[in-house]
PDB file of C-alpha atoms and ligand atoms in Angstrom:
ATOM      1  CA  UNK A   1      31.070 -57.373 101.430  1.00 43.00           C
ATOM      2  CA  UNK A   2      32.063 -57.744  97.885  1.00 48.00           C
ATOM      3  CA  UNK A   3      31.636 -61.446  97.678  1.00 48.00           C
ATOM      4  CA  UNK A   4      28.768 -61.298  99.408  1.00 46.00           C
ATOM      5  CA  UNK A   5      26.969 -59.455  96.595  1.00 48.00           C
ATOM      6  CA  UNK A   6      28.746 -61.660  94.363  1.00 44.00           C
ATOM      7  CA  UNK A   7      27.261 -64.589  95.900  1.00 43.00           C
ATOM      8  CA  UNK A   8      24.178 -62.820  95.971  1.00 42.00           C
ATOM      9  CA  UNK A   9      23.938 -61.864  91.911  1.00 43.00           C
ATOM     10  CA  UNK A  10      24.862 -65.160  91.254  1.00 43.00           C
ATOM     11  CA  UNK A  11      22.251 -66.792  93.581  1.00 41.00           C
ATOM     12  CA  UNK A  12      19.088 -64.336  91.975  1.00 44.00           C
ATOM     13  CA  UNK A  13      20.853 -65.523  88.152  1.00 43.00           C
ATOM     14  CA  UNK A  14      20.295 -68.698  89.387  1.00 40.00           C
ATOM     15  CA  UNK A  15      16.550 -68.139  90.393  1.00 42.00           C
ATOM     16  CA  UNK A  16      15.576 -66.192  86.979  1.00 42.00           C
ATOM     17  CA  UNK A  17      17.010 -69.202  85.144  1.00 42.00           C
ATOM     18  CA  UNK A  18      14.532 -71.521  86.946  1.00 40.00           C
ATOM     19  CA  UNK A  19      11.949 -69.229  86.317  1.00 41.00           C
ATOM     20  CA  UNK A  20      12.248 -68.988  83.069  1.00 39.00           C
ATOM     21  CA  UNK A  21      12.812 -73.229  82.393  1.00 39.00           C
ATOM     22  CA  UNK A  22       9.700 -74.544  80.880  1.00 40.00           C
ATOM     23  CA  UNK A  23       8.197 -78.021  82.199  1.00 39.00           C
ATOM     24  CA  UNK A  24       6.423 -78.484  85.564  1.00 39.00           C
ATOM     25  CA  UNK A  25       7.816 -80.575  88.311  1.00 39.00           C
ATOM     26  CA  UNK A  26       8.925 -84.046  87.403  1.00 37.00           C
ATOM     27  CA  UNK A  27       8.367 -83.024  83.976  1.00 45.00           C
ATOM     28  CA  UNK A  28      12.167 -83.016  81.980  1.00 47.00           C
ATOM     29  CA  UNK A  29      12.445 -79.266  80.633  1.00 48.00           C
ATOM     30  CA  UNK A  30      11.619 -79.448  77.128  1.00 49.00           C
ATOM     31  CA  UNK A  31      14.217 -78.101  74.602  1.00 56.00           C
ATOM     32  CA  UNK A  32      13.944 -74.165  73.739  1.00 74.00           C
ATOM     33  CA  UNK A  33      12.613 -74.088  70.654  1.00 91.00           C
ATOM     34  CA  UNK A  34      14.468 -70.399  68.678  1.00 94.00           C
ATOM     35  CA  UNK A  35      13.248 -69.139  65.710  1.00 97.00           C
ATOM     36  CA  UNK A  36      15.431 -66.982  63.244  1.00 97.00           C
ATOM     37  CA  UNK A  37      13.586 -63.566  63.514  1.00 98.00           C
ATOM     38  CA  UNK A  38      12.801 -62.262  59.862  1.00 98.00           C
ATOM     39  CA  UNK A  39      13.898 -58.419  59.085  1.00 97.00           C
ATOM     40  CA  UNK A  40      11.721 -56.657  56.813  1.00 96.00           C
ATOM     41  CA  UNK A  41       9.108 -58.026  56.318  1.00 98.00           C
ATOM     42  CA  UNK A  42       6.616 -57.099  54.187  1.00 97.00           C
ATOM     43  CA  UNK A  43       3.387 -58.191  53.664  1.00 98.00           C
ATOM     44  CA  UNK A  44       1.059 -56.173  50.993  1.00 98.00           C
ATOM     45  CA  UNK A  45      -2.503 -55.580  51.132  1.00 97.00           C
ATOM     46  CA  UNK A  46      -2.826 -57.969  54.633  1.00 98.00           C
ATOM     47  CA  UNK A  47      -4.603 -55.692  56.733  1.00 98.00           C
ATOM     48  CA  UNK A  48      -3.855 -58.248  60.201  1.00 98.00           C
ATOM     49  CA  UNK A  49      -0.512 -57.754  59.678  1.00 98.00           C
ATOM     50  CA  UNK A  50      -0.425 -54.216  59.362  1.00 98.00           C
ATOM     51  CA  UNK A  51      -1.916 -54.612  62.487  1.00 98.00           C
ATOM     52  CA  UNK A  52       0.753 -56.763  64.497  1.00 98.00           C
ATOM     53  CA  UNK A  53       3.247 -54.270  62.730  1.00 97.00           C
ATOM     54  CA  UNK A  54       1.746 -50.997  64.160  1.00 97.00           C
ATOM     55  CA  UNK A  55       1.393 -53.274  67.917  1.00 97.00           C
ATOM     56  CA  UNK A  56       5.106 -54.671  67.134  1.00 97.00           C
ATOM     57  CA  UNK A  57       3.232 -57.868  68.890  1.00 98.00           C
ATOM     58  CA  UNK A  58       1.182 -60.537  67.805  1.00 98.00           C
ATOM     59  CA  UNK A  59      -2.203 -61.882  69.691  1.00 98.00           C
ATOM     60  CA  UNK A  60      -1.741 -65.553  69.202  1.00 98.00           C
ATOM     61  CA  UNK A  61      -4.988 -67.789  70.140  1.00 98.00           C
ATOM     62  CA  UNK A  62      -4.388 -70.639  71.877  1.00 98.00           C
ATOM     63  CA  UNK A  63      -5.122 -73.830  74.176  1.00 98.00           C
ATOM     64  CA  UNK A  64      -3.329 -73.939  77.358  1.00 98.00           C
ATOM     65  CA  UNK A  65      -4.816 -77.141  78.952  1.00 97.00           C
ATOM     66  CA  UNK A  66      -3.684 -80.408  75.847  1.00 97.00           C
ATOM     67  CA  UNK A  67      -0.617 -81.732  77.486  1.00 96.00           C
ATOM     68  CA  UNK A  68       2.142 -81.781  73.979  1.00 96.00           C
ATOM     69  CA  UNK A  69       0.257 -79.578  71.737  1.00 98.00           C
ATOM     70  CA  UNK A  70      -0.766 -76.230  73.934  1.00 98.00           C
ATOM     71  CA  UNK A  71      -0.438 -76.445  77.610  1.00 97.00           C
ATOM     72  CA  UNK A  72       0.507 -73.146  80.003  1.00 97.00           C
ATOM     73  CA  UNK A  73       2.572 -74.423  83.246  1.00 95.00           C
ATOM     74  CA  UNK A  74       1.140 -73.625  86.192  1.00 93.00           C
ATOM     75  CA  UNK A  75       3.959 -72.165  88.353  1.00 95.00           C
ATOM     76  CA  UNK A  76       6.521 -70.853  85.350  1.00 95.00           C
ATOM     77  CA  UNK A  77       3.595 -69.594  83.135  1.00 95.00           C
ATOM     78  CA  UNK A  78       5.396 -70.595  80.158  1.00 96.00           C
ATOM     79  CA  UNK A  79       3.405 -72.022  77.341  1.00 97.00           C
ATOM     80  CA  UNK A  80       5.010 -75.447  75.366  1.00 96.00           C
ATOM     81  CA  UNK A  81       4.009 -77.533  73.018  1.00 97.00           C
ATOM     82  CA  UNK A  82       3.618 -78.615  69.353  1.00 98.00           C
ATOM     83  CA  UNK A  83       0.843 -75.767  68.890  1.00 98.00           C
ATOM     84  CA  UNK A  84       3.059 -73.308  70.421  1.00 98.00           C
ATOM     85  CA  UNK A  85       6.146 -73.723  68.965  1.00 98.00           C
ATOM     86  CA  UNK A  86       4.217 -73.594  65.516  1.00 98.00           C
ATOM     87  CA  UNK A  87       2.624 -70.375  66.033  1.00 98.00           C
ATOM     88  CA  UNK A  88       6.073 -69.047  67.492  1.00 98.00           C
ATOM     89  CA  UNK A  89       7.400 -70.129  64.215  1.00 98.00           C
ATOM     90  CA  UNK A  90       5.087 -68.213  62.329  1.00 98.00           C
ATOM     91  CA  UNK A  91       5.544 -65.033  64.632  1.00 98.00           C
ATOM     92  CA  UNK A  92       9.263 -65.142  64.264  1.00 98.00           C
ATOM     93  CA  UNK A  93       8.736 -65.589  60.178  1.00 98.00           C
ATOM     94  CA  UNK A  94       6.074 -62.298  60.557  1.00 98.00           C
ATOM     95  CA  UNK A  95       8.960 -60.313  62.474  1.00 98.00           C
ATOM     96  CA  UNK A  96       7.853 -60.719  65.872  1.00 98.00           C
ATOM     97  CA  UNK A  97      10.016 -62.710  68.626  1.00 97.00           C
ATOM     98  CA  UNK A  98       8.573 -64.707  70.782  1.00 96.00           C
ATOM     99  CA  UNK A  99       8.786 -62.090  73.865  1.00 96.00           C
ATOM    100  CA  UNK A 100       6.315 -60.067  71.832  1.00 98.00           C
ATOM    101  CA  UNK A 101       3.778 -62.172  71.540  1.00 98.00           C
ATOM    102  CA  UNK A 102       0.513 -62.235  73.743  1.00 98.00           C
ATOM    103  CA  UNK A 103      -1.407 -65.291  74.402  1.00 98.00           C
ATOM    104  CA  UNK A 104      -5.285 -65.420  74.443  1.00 98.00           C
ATOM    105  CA  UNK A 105      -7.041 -68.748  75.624  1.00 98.00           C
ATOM    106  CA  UNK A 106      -9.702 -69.345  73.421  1.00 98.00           C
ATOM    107  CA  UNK A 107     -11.961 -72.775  73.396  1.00 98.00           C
ATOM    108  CA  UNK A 108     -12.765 -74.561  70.766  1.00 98.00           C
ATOM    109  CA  UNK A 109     -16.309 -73.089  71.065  1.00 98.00           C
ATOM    110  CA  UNK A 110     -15.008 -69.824  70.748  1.00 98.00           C
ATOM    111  CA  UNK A 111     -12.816 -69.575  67.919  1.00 98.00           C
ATOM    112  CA  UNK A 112     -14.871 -68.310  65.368  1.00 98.00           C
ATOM    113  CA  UNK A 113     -15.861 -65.168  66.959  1.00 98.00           C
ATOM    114  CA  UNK A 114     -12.274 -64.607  68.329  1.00 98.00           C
ATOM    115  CA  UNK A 115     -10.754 -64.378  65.143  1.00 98.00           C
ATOM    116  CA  UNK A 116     -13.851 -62.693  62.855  1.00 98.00           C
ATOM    117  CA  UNK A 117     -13.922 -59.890  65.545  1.00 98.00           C
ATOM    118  CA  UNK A 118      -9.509 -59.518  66.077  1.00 97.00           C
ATOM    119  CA  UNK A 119      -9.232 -60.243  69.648  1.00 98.00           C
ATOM    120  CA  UNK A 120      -6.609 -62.768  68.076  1.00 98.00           C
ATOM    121  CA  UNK A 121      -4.089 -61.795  64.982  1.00 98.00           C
ATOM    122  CA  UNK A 122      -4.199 -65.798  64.459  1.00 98.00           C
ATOM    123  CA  UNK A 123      -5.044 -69.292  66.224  1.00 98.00           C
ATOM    124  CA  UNK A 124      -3.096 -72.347  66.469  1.00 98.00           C
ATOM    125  CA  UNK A 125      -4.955 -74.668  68.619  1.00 98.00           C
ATOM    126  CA  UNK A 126      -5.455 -78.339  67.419  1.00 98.00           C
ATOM    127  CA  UNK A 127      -8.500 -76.899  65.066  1.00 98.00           C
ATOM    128  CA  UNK A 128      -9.322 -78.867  61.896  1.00 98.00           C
ATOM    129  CA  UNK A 129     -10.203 -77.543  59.095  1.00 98.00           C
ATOM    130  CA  UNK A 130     -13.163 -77.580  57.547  1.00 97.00           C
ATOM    131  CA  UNK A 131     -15.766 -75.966  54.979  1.00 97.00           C
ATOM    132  CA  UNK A 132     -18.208 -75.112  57.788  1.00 97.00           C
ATOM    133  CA  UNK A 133     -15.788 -72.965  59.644  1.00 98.00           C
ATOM    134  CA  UNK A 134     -14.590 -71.793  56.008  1.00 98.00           C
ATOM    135  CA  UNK A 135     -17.851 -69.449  56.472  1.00 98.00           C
ATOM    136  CA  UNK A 136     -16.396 -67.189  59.450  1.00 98.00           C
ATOM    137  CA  UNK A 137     -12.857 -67.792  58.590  1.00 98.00           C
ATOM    138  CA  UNK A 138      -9.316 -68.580  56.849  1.00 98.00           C
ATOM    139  CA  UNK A 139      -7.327 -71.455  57.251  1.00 98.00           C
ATOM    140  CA  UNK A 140      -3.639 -71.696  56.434  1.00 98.00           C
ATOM    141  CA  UNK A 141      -2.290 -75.611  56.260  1.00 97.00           C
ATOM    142  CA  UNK A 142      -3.132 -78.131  57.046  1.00 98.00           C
ATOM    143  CA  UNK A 143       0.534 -78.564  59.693  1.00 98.00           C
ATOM    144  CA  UNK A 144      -0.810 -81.815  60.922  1.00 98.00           C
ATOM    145  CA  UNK A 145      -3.003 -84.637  60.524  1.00 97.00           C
ATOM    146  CA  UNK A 146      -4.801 -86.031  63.757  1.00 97.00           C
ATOM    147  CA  UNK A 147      -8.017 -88.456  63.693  1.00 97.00           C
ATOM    148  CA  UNK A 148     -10.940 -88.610  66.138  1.00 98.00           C
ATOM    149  CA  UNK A 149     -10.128 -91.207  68.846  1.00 98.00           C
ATOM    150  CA  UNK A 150     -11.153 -92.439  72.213  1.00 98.00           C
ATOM    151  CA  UNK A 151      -9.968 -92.130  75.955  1.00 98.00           C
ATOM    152  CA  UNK A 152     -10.973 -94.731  78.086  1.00 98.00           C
ATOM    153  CA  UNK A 153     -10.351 -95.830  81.743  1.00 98.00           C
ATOM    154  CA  UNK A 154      -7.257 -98.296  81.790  1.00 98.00           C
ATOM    155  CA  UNK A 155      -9.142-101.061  83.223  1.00 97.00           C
ATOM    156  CA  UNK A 156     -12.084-100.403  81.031  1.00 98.00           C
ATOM    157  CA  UNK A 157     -12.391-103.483  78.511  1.00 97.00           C
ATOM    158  CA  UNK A 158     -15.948-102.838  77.371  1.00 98.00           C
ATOM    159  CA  UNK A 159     -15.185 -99.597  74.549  1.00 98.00           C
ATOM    160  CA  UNK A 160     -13.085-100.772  71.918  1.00 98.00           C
ATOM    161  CA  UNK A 161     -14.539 -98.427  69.425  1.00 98.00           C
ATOM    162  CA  UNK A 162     -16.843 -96.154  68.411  1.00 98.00           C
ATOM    163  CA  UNK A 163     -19.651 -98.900  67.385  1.00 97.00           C
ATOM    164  CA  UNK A 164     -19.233-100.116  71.287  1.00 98.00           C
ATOM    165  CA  UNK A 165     -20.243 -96.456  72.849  1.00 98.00           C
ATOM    166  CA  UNK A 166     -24.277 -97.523  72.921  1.00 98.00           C
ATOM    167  CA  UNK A 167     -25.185 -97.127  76.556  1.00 98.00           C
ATOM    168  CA  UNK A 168     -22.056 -95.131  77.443  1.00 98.00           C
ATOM    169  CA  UNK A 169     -21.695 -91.695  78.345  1.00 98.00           C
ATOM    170  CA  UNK A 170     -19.128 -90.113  76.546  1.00 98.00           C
ATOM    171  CA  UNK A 171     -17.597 -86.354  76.969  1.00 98.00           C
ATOM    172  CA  UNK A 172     -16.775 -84.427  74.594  1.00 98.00           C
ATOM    173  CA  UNK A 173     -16.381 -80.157  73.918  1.00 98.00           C
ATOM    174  CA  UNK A 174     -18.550 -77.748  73.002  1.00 98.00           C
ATOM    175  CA  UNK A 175     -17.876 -76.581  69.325  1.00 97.00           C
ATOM    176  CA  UNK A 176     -15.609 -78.929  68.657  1.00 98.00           C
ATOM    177  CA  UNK A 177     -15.774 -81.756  65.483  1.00 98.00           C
ATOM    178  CA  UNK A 178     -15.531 -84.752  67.798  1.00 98.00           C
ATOM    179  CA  UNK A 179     -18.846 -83.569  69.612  1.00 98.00           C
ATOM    180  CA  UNK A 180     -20.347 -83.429  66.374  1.00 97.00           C
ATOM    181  CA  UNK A 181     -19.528 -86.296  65.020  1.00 98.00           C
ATOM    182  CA  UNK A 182     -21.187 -88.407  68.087  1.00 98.00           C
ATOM    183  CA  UNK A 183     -24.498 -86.661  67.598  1.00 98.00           C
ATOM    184  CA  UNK A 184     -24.830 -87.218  63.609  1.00 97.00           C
ATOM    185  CA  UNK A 185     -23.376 -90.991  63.755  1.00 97.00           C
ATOM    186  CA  UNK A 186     -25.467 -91.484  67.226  1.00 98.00           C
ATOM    187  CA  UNK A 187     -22.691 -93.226  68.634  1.00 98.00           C
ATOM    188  CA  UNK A 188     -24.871 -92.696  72.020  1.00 98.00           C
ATOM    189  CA  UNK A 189     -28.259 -92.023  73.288  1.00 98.00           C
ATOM    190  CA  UNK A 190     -28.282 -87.950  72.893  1.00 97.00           C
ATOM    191  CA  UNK A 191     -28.778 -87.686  76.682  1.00 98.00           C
ATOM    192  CA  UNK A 192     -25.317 -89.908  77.238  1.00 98.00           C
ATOM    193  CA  UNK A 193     -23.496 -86.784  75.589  1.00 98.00           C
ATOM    194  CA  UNK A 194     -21.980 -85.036  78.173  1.00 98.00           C
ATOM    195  CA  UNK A 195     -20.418 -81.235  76.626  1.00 98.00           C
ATOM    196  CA  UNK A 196     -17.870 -79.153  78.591  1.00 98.00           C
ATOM    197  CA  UNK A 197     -15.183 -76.413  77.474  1.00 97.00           C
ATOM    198  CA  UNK A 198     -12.434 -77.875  77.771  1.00 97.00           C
ATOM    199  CA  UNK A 199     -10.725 -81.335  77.327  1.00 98.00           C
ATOM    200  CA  UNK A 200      -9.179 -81.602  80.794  1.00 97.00           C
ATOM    201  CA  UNK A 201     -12.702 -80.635  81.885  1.00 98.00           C
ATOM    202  CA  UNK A 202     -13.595 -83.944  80.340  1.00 98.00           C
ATOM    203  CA  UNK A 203     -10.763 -86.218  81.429  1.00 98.00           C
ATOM    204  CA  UNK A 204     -11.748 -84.902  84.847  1.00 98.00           C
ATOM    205  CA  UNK A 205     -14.996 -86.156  84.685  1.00 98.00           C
ATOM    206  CA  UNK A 206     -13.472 -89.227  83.256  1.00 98.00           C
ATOM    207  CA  UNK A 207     -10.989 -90.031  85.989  1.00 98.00           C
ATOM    208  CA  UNK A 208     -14.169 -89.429  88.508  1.00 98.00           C
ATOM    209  CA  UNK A 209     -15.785 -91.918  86.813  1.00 98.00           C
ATOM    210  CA  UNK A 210     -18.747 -89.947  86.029  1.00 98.00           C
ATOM    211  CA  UNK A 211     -18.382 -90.682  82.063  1.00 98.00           C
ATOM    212  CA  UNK A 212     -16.977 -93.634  80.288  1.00 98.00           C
ATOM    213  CA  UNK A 213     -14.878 -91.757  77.647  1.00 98.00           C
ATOM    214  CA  UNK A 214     -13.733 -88.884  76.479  1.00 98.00           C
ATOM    215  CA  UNK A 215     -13.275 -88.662  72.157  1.00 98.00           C
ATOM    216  CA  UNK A 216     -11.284 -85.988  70.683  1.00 98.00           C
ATOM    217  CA  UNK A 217      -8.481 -86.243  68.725  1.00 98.00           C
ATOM    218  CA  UNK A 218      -5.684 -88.673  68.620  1.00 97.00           C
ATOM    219  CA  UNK A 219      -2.807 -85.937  69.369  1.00 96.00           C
ATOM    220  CA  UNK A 220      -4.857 -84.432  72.663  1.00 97.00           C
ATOM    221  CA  UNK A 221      -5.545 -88.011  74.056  1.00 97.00           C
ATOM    222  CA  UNK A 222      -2.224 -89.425  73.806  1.00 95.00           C
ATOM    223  CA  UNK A 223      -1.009 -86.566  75.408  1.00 95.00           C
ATOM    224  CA  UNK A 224      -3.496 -87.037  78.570  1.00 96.00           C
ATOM    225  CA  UNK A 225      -2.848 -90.710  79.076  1.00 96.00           C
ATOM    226  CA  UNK A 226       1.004 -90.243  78.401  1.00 94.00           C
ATOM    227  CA  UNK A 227       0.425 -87.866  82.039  1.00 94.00           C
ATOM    228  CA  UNK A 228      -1.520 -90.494  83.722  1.00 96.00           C
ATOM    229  CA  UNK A 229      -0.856 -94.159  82.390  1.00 96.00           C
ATOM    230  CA  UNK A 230      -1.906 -95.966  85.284  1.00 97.00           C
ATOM    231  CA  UNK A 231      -6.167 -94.678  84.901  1.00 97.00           C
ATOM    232  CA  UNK A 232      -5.694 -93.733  81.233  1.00 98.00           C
ATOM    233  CA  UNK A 233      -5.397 -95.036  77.825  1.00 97.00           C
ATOM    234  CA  UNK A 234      -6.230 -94.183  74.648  1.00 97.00           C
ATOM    235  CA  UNK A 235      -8.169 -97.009  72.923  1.00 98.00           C
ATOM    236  CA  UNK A 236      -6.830 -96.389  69.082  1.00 96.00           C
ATOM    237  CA  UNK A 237      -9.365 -97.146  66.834  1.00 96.00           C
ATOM    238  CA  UNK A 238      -8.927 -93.501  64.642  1.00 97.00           C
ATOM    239  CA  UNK A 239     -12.496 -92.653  63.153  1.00 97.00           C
ATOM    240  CA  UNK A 240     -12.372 -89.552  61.025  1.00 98.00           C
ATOM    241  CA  UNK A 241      -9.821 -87.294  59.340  1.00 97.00           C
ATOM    242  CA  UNK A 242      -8.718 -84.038  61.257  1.00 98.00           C
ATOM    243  CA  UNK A 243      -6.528 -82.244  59.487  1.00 98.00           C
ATOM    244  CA  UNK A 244      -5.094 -78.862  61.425  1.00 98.00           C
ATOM    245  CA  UNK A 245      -5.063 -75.644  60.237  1.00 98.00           C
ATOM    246  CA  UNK A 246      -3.971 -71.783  61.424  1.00 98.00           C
ATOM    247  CA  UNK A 247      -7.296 -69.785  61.990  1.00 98.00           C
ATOM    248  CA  UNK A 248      -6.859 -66.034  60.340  1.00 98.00           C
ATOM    249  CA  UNK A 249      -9.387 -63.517  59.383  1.00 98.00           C
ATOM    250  CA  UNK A 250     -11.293 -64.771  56.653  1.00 98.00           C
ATOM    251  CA  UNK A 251     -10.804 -62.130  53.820  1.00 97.00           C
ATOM    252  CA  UNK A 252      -6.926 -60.977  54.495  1.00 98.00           C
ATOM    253  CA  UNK A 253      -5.918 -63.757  51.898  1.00 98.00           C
ATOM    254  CA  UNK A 254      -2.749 -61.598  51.542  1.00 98.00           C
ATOM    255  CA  UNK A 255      -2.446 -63.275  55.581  1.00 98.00           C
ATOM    256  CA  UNK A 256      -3.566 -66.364  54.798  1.00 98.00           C
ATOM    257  CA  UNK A 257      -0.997 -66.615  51.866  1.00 98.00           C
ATOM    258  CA  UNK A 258       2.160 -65.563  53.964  1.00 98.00           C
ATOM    259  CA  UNK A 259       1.294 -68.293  56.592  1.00 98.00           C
ATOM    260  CA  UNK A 260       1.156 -70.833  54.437  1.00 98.00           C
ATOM    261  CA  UNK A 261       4.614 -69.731  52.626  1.00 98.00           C
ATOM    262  CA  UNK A 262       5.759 -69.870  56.068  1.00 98.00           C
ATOM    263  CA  UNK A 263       4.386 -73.345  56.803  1.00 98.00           C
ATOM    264  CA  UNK A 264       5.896 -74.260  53.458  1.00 98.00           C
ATOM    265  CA  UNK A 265       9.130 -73.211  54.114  1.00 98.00           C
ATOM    266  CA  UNK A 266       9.420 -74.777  57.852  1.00 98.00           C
ATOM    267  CA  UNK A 267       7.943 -78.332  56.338  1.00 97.00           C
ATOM    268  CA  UNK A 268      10.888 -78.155  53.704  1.00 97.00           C
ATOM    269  CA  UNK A 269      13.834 -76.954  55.419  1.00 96.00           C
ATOM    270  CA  UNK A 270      13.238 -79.490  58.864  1.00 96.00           C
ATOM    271  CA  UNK A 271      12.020 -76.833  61.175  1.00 97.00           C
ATOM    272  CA  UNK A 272       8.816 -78.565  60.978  1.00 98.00           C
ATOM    273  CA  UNK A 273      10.588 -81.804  62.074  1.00 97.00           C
ATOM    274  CA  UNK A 274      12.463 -79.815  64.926  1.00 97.00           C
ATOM    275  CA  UNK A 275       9.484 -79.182  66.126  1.00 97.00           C
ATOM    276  CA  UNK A 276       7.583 -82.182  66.269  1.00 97.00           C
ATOM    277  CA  UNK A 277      10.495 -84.090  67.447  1.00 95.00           C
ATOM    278  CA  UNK A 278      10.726 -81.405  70.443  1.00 95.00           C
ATOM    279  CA  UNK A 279       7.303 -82.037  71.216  1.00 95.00           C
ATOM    280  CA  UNK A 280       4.464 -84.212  70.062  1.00 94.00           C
ATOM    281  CA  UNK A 281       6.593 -86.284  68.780  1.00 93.00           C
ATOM    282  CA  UNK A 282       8.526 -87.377  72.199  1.00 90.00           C
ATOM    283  CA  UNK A 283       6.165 -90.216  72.760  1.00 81.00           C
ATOM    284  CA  UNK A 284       7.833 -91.891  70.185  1.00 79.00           C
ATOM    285  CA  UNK A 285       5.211 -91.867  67.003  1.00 85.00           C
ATOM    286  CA  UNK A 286       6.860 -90.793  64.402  1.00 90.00           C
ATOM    287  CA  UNK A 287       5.074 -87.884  61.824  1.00 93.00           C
ATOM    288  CA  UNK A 288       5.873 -86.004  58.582  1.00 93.00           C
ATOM    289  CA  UNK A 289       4.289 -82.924  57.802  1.00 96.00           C
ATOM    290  CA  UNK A 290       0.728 -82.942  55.294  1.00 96.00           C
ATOM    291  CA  UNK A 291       0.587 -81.299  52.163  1.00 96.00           C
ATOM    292  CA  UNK A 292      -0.539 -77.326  52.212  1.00 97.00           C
ATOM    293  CA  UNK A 293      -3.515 -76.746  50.713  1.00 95.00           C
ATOM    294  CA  UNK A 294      -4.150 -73.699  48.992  1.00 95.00           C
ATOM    295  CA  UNK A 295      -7.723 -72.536  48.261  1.00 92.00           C
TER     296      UNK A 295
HETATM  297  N1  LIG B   1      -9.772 -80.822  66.009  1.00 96.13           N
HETATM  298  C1  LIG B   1     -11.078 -80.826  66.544  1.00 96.13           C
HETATM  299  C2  LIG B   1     -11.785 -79.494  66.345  1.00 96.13           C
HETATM  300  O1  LIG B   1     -11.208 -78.609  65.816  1.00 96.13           O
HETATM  301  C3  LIG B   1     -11.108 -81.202  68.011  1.00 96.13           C
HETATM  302  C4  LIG B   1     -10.095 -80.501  68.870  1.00 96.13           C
HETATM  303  C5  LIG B   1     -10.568 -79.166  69.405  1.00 96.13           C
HETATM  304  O2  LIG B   1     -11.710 -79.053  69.868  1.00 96.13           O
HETATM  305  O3  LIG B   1      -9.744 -78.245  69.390  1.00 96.13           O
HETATM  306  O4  LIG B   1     -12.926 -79.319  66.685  1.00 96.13           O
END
């Protein structure tokens, strides 16, 4: 009887540790990531994190559908990626471990209102930075540097760039930079545009062959066609500048300040590298970390 439970305990420790081991199947389990939890913190006049300190949890806005930068697996529910493991960083540097913190989807068309009206604490979720969105709200970075690029069919030989789009229909989301880009430069005919939510949305439509290409940046593409060489590649002809940034509440500058002395500190002492290397950076392009920019 006694072994019997024995071999029982063991057998359900056995199950919880495969439910908790992040990566799908055939997909090696990435490394666990752990963060150094910071003890008393204090940050004055933020009112955001006075906030996640009355909650003791953080809402973190994310992606949950770019394979290496913010994907949620479909059977474990765990969330990986290079997004992730940066805004896990920052939790753990706010006080908060990464049991405690509460992931909202948000799409790219979305994020403005998500974070002006608090249904997120902050986002981290492949979004550039830019003076536009400077109107509704902060941005702490930039963490990364991506550039607009272009996913293409493998056996497509026809799009080599964005001057050979003409005649093409190309996907792209709504809200997003990219999208915006394709309109003003008329890379296309304005009815070749085709807009969804999401990315995978896109590459969907893609594999189905009922658009040409999908543009976005660099960092989401690669990770799609790194999932599905043999009907995807990336063409690599990088077109504009997309420089990352954590979305926070516009005015809490106290916030915006701490995030970026966070950033700071994880770009100097390798953490920064840790994390690429864990992540993004497993398809072998090697990165080092931009410059923060304070405003
Ligand atoms: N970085 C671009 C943007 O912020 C494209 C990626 C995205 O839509 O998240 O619009």
């Amino acid at each position: 009887m006694r072994r019997v439970s024995v071999i029982l305990v063991a057998l359900a420790a056995l199950v919880l540790a495969g439910c908790g081991r992040e990566g799908g199947p055939g997909q090696t389990p990435s490394e666990q990531l752990t963060f150094p939890v910071a003890q008393n913190v204090q940050v004055p006049g933020s009112a955001t994190f006075a906030k996640i300190q009355q909650a003791g949890r953080v809402k973190m806005g994310v992606k949950n559908d770019q394979p290496g930068l913010g994907v949620q697996d479909p059977t474990t529910g765990q969330y990986t990626g290079f997004d992730i493991e940066m805004g896990r960083m920052i939790a753990a540097g706010l006080g908060v471990p990464a049991d405690r913190i509460d992931y909202v989807v948000v799409p790219s068309a979305a994020r403005e209102d998500a974070i002006s009206r608090g249904d997120v604490d902050y986002y981290v979720g492949t979004y550039t930075i830019n003076d536009n969105r400077k109107q509704r709200v902060g941005f702490a970075g930039p963490y990364y540097q991506a550039g607009q690029d272009l996913l293409v069919r493998a056996d497509d030989t026809s799009i080599t760039g964005p001057q050979t789009l003409m005649g093409k229909k190309v996907c792209s989301v709504t809200g997003s930079t990219p999208i915006q880009r394709v309109r003003q430069q008329n890379l296309t005919q304005p009815e070749n545009v085709v807009e969804f939510q999401t990315y995978s949305q896109c590459v969907n439509q893609l594999i189905a062959r009922q658009v040409d290409a999908v543009t976005t940046d660099d960092a989401i593409l690669k990770g799609f066609a790194a999932q599905d060489p043999q009907q995807l590649k990336v063409v690599g002809q990088v077109f504009s500048q997309e420089p990352y940034g954590i979305g926070v509440p516009r005015d809490d500058v106290a916030f915006r300040n701490k995030v970026n002395d966070l950033l700071q500190q994880a770009e100097t002492d390798g953490t920064w590298q840790r994390i690429y290397d864990a992540t993004l950076g497993k398809s072998g392009t090697p990165a080092t970390p931009p410059a923060i920019q304070r405003y």
